[in-house]
Amino acid sequence: MFRVPSVGPGLFDIVSYGRGDREMPGRFSLEQTAHISRTVARTPEVMVKVTGGGKRRGAVAAHFAYIGRRGALEIETDEGEFIGRPEQYKQLLDEWHLELTAGQYRRQKQGGPVRRPTKLVHNIVLSMPAPTPADKVLAAARKFAREKFSHHRYALVLHTDQKHPHVHLVVKAENELGRRLHIDKQRLRDWREDFARLMREQGIAANATSRAVGGENKKKSHERIFKAQRYGKPTVLLARVNGVAQELSRSRTVVDPAREQLLKTRESLVSTWMNAADVLDAQGEIILAGDVRYFAKHLPPVLTDRQKLAAQFIGFVRKQRGIERDGSGRGAT
C-alpha cells in the first residue's frame, strides 16, 4: 500500500517549518495564504476522530444501538435508507457480511505472538464547535462519506444532544474488493482538511490545524479524576492529582522541569510565524502580515500538562467550595 502525493503546495504546515523539515517558501500560494488567514483569525476547528471499532459482530450491533439511541434516532445507510429498529440493524449487518472479513481467519504462526482480533468496522466522529448549524454538519458529513468511502459500506447518524453537533460514522473496514481501510496520522490530517473544506462549501467558516500551531498542548480534561478523588473512587491518575495537591499546599505553585523544553518549542514557533509574516510582507500581504505578528505575540501561556492539571484542580476546588457554601445558605463564592 502507498499514498500518492498531492499535486502542488499543501496547506501551511508551520510545524514542519519550525522543525526544519521544510524550508520556508519565498512566496505562499493562494491556498496557503487563505489557510494562514483562517488560522490567525482563530477560525473554528473541525474535529475528525477515530473512536474505535468493533472486532465482533455483537460489538458492532451494540454500537449501532448506542449511536441510534436505542431506536430514538434513525441511522442513515450508504444507500440512503433510514433504519431505527433492532431487526433493521441485524438486516444491515447481514448485508455487510462481517463474518466474511478475511483478516479474522488468518492463521497464527507457530511460536509467534497471539494474533489480535481483526477490526471489522471503524467508528469515526465528525464534529464542529457550537453554534454551528447541525444540518450543515450533517450535509458536509454525507458528502465526506461519499467521497472517502465510495467502495466501503457505511452508515451515519447526527447527534445534537451536546453543545457541539457531531456525526457518528461507522465504516466497514474491508471494502467490496477485499481491501482494508488503514487509518494513520497522515490520513487523519488529510481527512480533517477535507472535512473543513466541505464545511466551508456549506458556508461555514472552518479550519483544520494542529493545536501546536496555535501554541496549545493536547487538550485533556481531568474533571472525572477530581470527582473520583472526591467520592473516594480509586483511579490510576489519582496519584498525579494528589502529588499536585500536596505541592500546592506546600509552595502554592507547581514547578515542572518539562516547561523548559516547551519554552524552546514556543521560541521556535514564534520565530517561524515571524518568518512567515516577512514572506507575506514581501508579497504585498501587509495587513495579513500584521495579523500574523499579533497572533504570534499573543499565544496562550506556556504550561506543561502538570501545570494545567494544577490550574484545573484549583478551579475544581473553588467550584466545589462555592457549591457547598451556597447549599449551606452562606452564599456562593
Short mmCIF file of C-alpha atoms in Angstrom, two decimals:
data_model
loop_
_atom_site.label_atom_id
_atom_site.label_comp_id
_atom_site.label_asym_id
_atom_site.label_seq_id
_atom_site.Cartn_x
_atom_site.Cartn_y
_atom_site.Cartn_z
CA MET A 1 0.00 0.00 0.00
CA PHE A 2 1.25 3.51 -0.79
CA ARG A 3 -0.18 7.00 -0.85
CA VAL A 4 0.08 9.10 -3.98
CA PRO A 5 1.48 12.54 -3.02
CA SER A 6 -0.76 15.54 -3.60
CA VAL A 7 0.00 17.81 -6.54
CA GLY A 8 1.22 21.32 -5.83
CA PRO A 9 1.88 23.03 -2.48
CA GLY A 10 -0.07 21.81 0.51
CA LEU A 11 -1.56 23.88 3.29
CA PHE A 12 0.66 25.98 5.53
CA ASP A 13 2.40 23.46 7.83
CA ILE A 14 4.16 25.64 10.38
CA VAL A 15 5.19 22.62 12.48
CA SER A 16 7.31 21.25 9.62
CA TYR A 17 8.89 24.66 9.02
CA GLY A 18 9.67 25.04 12.73
CA ARG A 19 11.35 21.62 12.93
CA GLY A 20 13.38 22.33 9.82
CA ASP A 21 11.71 19.53 7.83
CA ARG A 22 10.89 22.12 5.15
CA GLU A 23 12.30 25.45 4.08
CA MET A 24 10.06 28.49 4.33
CA PRO A 25 8.88 29.26 0.78
CA GLY A 26 9.70 32.57 -0.81
CA ARG A 27 6.04 33.04 -1.64
CA PHE A 28 2.83 31.47 -0.36
CA SER A 29 0.17 30.09 -2.69
CA LEU A 30 -3.39 31.44 -2.55
CA GLU A 31 -4.47 28.31 -0.69
CA GLN A 32 -1.67 28.67 1.86
CA THR A 33 -2.42 32.36 2.35
CA ALA A 34 -6.09 31.56 2.97
CA HIS A 35 -5.08 28.87 5.47
CA ILE A 36 -2.83 31.31 7.34
CA SER A 37 -5.64 33.89 7.41
CA ARG A 38 -8.10 31.35 8.89
CA THR A 39 -5.55 30.23 11.47
CA VAL A 40 -4.60 33.66 12.84
CA ALA A 41 -8.29 34.62 12.91
CA ARG A 42 -8.81 31.53 15.11
CA THR A 43 -11.48 30.15 12.80
CA PRO A 44 -13.42 27.27 14.42
CA GLU A 45 -11.59 23.96 14.05
CA VAL A 46 -13.18 20.79 12.73
CA MET A 47 -12.72 17.52 14.59
CA VAL A 48 -12.27 14.14 12.91
CA LYS A 49 -11.62 11.36 15.38
CA VAL A 50 -11.49 7.57 15.23
CA THR A 51 -13.11 6.33 18.43
CA GLY A 52 -12.52 2.61 17.95
CA GLY A 53 -14.20 -0.19 16.05
CA GLY A 54 -15.91 -3.48 16.79
CA LYS A 55 -13.94 -6.71 16.44
CA ARG A 56 -17.00 -8.91 16.86
CA ARG A 57 -20.38 -8.65 15.20
CA GLY A 58 -22.04 -8.27 18.59
CA ALA A 59 -19.86 -5.25 19.39
CA VAL A 60 -20.78 -3.63 16.07
CA ALA A 61 -24.50 -4.23 16.75
CA ALA A 62 -24.13 -2.72 20.23
CA HIS A 63 -22.50 0.39 18.75
CA PHE A 64 -25.36 0.79 16.28
CA ALA A 65 -27.80 0.61 19.19
CA TYR A 66 -25.79 3.25 21.06
CA ILE A 67 -25.49 5.80 18.23
CA GLY A 68 -29.14 5.19 17.32
CA ARG A 69 -30.11 5.89 20.94
CA ARG A 70 -31.93 2.56 21.17
CA GLY A 71 -34.21 3.45 18.29
CA ALA A 72 -34.78 7.12 19.19
CA LEU A 73 -32.70 8.23 16.19
CA GLU A 74 -32.75 6.90 12.65
CA ILE A 75 -29.42 5.80 11.18
CA GLU A 76 -28.80 6.65 7.52
CA THR A 77 -27.13 3.97 5.37
CA ASP A 78 -24.87 4.43 2.36
CA GLU A 79 -27.87 3.54 0.17
CA GLY A 80 -29.95 6.40 1.57
CA GLU A 81 -32.19 4.21 3.74
CA PHE A 82 -33.12 5.08 7.32
CA ILE A 83 -33.20 2.39 9.98
CA GLY A 84 -34.03 2.50 13.68
CA ARG A 85 -35.21 -0.91 14.87
CA PRO A 86 -33.02 -3.79 16.13
CA GLU A 87 -34.22 -6.07 13.35
CA GLN A 88 -33.17 -3.44 10.80
CA TYR A 89 -29.70 -3.27 12.38
CA LYS A 90 -29.47 -7.05 12.08
CA GLN A 91 -30.55 -6.97 8.44
CA LEU A 92 -27.97 -4.29 7.64
CA LEU A 93 -25.15 -6.25 9.29
CA ASP A 94 -26.26 -9.36 7.40
CA GLU A 95 -25.83 -7.36 4.18
CA TRP A 96 -22.38 -6.21 5.28
CA HIS A 97 -21.19 -9.85 5.63
CA LEU A 98 -18.86 -9.07 8.51
CA GLU A 99 -18.30 -12.79 9.06
CA LEU A 100 -16.54 -12.94 5.68
CA THR A 101 -13.86 -10.40 6.61
CA ALA A 102 -10.69 -12.21 5.53
CA GLY A 103 -8.41 -10.85 8.24
CA GLN A 104 -10.17 -12.67 11.05
CA TYR A 105 -9.33 -16.07 9.54
CA ARG A 106 -5.57 -15.63 9.31
CA ARG A 107 -3.67 -18.44 10.94
CA GLN A 108 -1.35 -17.81 13.84
CA LYS A 109 2.29 -18.52 13.08
CA GLN A 110 3.74 -21.39 15.03
CA GLY A 111 5.57 -19.98 18.03
CA GLY A 112 4.56 -16.45 17.08
CA PRO A 113 2.60 -13.92 19.14
CA VAL A 114 -1.12 -14.32 19.61
CA ARG A 115 -2.98 -12.56 16.80
CA ARG A 116 -5.22 -9.75 17.88
CA PRO A 117 -8.81 -9.85 16.61
CA THR A 118 -9.27 -8.01 13.33
CA LYS A 119 -11.25 -4.78 13.41
CA LEU A 120 -14.47 -5.24 11.43
CA VAL A 121 -15.52 -1.58 11.32
CA HIS A 122 -14.06 1.85 12.05
CA ASN A 123 -16.07 4.18 14.31
CA ILE A 124 -15.46 7.80 13.27
CA VAL A 125 -16.80 11.08 14.66
CA LEU A 126 -17.04 14.30 12.60
CA SER A 127 -17.70 17.40 14.65
CA MET A 128 -17.82 21.21 14.73
CA PRO A 129 -17.99 23.52 17.75
CA ALA A 130 -21.19 25.32 18.74
CA PRO A 131 -23.09 27.21 17.43
CA THR A 132 -22.58 25.55 14.03
CA PRO A 133 -25.97 24.60 12.49
CA ALA A 134 -26.45 20.84 12.81
CA ASP A 135 -27.90 20.47 9.30
CA LYS A 136 -24.70 21.92 7.81
CA VAL A 137 -22.56 19.43 9.72
CA LEU A 138 -24.76 16.58 8.51
CA ALA A 139 -24.62 17.76 4.89
CA ALA A 140 -20.81 18.01 4.99
CA ALA A 141 -20.56 14.58 6.68
CA ARG A 142 -22.71 12.97 3.98
CA LYS A 143 -20.50 14.34 1.23
CA PHE A 144 -17.36 13.38 3.17
CA ALA A 145 -18.57 9.79 3.44
CA ARG A 146 -19.45 9.62 -0.26
CA GLU A 147 -16.03 10.95 -1.26
CA LYS A 148 -13.91 8.85 1.09
CA PHE A 149 -15.79 5.56 1.32
CA SER A 150 -17.29 5.03 -2.12
CA HIS A 151 -16.19 1.37 -2.11
CA HIS A 152 -16.97 0.71 1.56
CA ARG A 153 -20.28 0.08 3.29
CA TYR A 154 -21.07 2.75 5.86
CA ALA A 155 -23.83 4.28 7.96
CA LEU A 156 -24.11 7.59 9.81
CA VAL A 157 -26.29 9.48 12.28
CA LEU A 158 -26.39 13.06 13.57
CA HIS A 159 -26.26 13.78 17.30
CA THR A 160 -27.39 17.14 18.71
CA ASP A 161 -27.62 16.22 22.40
CA GLN A 162 -24.37 18.06 23.18
CA LYS A 163 -23.27 21.66 22.59
CA HIS A 164 -21.27 20.69 19.50
CA PRO A 165 -23.20 18.96 16.70
CA HIS A 166 -21.46 15.78 15.58
CA VAL A 167 -21.97 12.86 13.23
CA HIS A 168 -21.17 9.26 14.13
CA LEU A 169 -19.92 7.35 11.10
CA VAL A 170 -19.48 3.56 11.01
CA VAL A 171 -17.40 2.29 8.09
CA LYS A 172 -16.82 -1.35 7.20
CA ALA A 173 -13.06 -1.87 7.40
CA GLU A 174 -12.89 -4.13 4.34
CA ASN A 175 -14.28 -2.87 1.04
CA GLU A 176 -16.06 -4.75 -1.70
CA LEU A 177 -12.72 -5.71 -3.27
CA GLY A 178 -11.37 -7.19 -0.05
CA ARG A 179 -9.00 -4.28 0.63
CA ARG A 180 -8.79 -2.94 4.15
CA LEU A 181 -9.02 0.70 5.17
CA HIS A 182 -5.87 1.67 7.10
CA ILE A 183 -6.07 4.91 9.09
CA ASP A 184 -2.78 6.57 10.07
CA LYS A 185 -1.93 10.07 11.32
CA GLN A 186 -1.40 11.47 7.82
CA ARG A 187 -4.75 10.15 6.64
CA LEU A 188 -6.45 11.74 9.66
CA ARG A 189 -4.78 15.07 8.86
CA ASP A 190 -5.98 14.80 5.26
CA TRP A 191 -9.49 13.95 6.43
CA ARG A 192 -9.58 17.00 8.73
CA GLU A 193 -8.54 19.28 5.88
CA ASP A 194 -11.14 17.73 3.57
CA PHE A 195 -13.92 17.96 6.16
CA ALA A 196 -13.03 21.62 6.81
CA ARG A 197 -13.24 22.26 3.05
CA LEU A 198 -16.67 20.62 2.90
CA MET A 199 -17.87 22.73 5.83
CA ARG A 200 -16.72 25.87 4.01
CA GLU A 201 -18.68 24.69 0.97
CA GLN A 202 -21.72 24.76 3.28
CA GLY A 203 -20.98 28.40 4.05
CA ILE A 204 -19.47 27.70 7.48
CA ALA A 205 -16.07 29.10 8.46
CA ALA A 206 -13.93 26.07 9.32
CA ASN A 207 -10.24 25.32 9.66
CA ALA A 208 -8.00 22.28 10.15
CA THR A 209 -4.76 22.83 12.03
CA SER A 210 -3.00 21.10 14.90
CA ARG A 211 -3.12 22.57 18.41
CA ALA A 212 0.62 23.15 18.25
CA VAL A 213 0.12 25.77 15.52
CA GLY A 214 -1.78 27.96 18.00
CA GLY A 215 0.68 27.29 20.82
CA GLU A 216 -1.55 24.81 22.63
CA ASN A 217 -0.79 21.38 24.04
CA LYS A 218 -3.08 18.41 23.56
CA LYS A 219 -6.32 19.14 25.37
CA LYS A 220 -7.00 16.94 28.38
CA SER A 221 -9.88 17.04 30.82
CA HIS A 222 -9.31 15.99 34.42
CA GLU A 223 -12.83 16.66 35.71
CA ARG A 224 -13.55 12.93 36.12
CA ILE A 225 -10.30 12.46 38.04
CA PHE A 226 -11.25 15.17 40.54
CA LYS A 227 -14.71 13.69 41.02
CA ALA A 228 -13.22 10.22 41.51
CA GLN A 229 -10.98 11.62 44.23
CA ARG A 230 -13.85 13.50 45.88
CA TYR A 231 -16.03 10.41 46.11
CA GLY A 232 -13.24 8.02 47.06
CA LYS A 233 -13.13 6.06 43.81
CA PRO A 234 -9.62 4.78 43.02
CA THR A 235 -8.06 5.62 39.66
CA VAL A 236 -4.60 5.28 38.15
CA LEU A 237 -4.25 9.04 37.79
CA LEU A 238 -5.19 9.89 41.37
CA ALA A 239 -1.50 9.80 42.31
CA ARG A 240 -0.90 12.71 39.91
CA VAL A 241 -3.74 14.71 41.43
CA ASN A 242 -2.56 14.01 44.97
CA GLY A 243 1.01 15.00 44.06
CA VAL A 244 -0.19 18.29 42.61
CA ALA A 245 -2.40 18.98 45.64
CA GLN A 246 0.46 18.31 48.06
CA GLU A 247 2.86 20.56 46.14
CA LEU A 248 0.27 23.34 46.04
CA SER A 249 -0.29 23.07 49.78
CA ARG A 250 3.46 23.38 50.44
CA SER A 251 4.55 26.06 47.98
CA ARG A 252 1.29 27.38 46.40
CA THR A 253 2.78 26.70 42.95
CA VAL A 254 3.79 23.78 40.73
CA VAL A 255 7.24 23.62 39.16
CA ASP A 256 7.75 21.29 36.21
CA PRO A 257 11.20 20.86 34.57
CA ALA A 258 9.47 19.89 31.31
CA ARG A 259 8.47 23.53 30.87
CA GLU A 260 11.98 24.39 29.69
CA GLN A 261 11.56 22.25 26.58
CA LEU A 262 8.13 23.76 25.95
CA LEU A 263 9.66 27.24 26.13
CA LYS A 264 12.23 26.28 23.48
CA THR A 265 9.46 24.92 21.29
CA ARG A 266 7.49 28.14 21.77
CA GLU A 267 10.50 30.23 20.71
CA SER A 268 10.82 28.18 17.53
CA LEU A 269 7.09 28.51 16.86
CA VAL A 270 7.09 32.30 17.30
CA SER A 271 10.21 32.64 15.12
CA THR A 272 8.56 30.62 12.35
CA TRP A 273 5.41 32.75 12.48
CA MET A 274 7.55 35.89 12.26
CA ASN A 275 9.37 34.49 9.22
CA ALA A 276 6.00 33.78 7.63
CA ALA A 277 5.00 37.39 8.27
CA ASP A 278 8.15 38.57 6.47
CA VAL A 279 7.23 36.42 3.45
CA LEU A 280 3.72 37.89 3.45
CA ASP A 281 5.16 41.41 3.64
CA ALA A 282 7.34 40.67 0.61
CA GLN A 283 4.37 39.52 -1.48
CA GLY A 284 2.25 42.54 -0.55
CA GLU A 285 0.01 40.97 2.10
CA ILE A 286 0.74 43.77 4.58
CA ILE A 287 -2.48 43.51 6.65
CA LEU A 288 -2.26 39.72 6.97
CA ALA A 289 1.42 40.01 7.93
CA GLY A 290 0.42 42.33 10.78
CA ASP A 291 -2.27 39.87 11.89
CA VAL A 292 0.33 37.07 11.92
CA ARG A 293 2.71 39.07 14.12
CA TYR A 294 -0.09 39.93 16.55
CA PHE A 295 -1.13 36.27 16.65
CA ALA A 296 2.44 35.13 17.37
CA LYS A 297 2.84 37.65 20.22
CA HIS A 298 -0.45 36.66 21.90
CA LEU A 299 -0.24 32.87 22.04
CA PRO A 300 -1.56 31.08 25.17
CA PRO A 301 0.75 30.84 28.22
CA VAL A 302 3.34 28.06 28.13
CA LEU A 303 2.17 25.39 30.61
CA THR A 304 3.01 21.72 30.97
CA ASP A 305 0.28 19.12 31.44
CA ARG A 306 1.12 19.04 35.15
CA GLN A 307 0.77 22.80 35.47
CA LYS A 308 -2.52 22.69 33.59
CA LEU A 309 -3.67 19.93 35.93
CA ALA A 310 -2.83 22.19 38.88
CA ALA A 311 -4.84 25.08 37.38
CA GLN A 312 -7.82 22.81 36.72
CA PHE A 313 -7.56 21.34 40.21
CA ILE A 314 -7.64 24.81 41.80
CA GLY A 315 -10.66 25.73 39.69
CA PHE A 316 -12.43 22.50 40.61
CA VAL A 317 -11.83 23.00 44.36
CA ARG A 318 -13.08 26.58 44.22
CA LYS A 319 -16.16 25.46 42.34
CA GLN A 320 -16.95 22.73 44.88
CA ARG A 321 -16.46 25.11 47.81
CA GLY A 322 -18.84 27.56 46.16
CA ILE A 323 -21.47 24.84 45.74
CA GLU A 324 -21.09 23.71 49.36
CA ARG A 325 -21.35 27.24 50.74
CA ASP A 326 -24.32 28.00 48.53
CA GLY A 327 -26.02 24.83 49.76
CA SER A 328 -25.43 25.79 53.41
CA GLY A 329 -27.12 29.13 52.94
CA ARG A 330 -23.96 31.22 53.44
CA GLY A 331 -23.76 32.33 49.83
CA ALA A 332 -21.63 31.12 46.96
CA THR A 333 -18.08 32.39 46.48
#
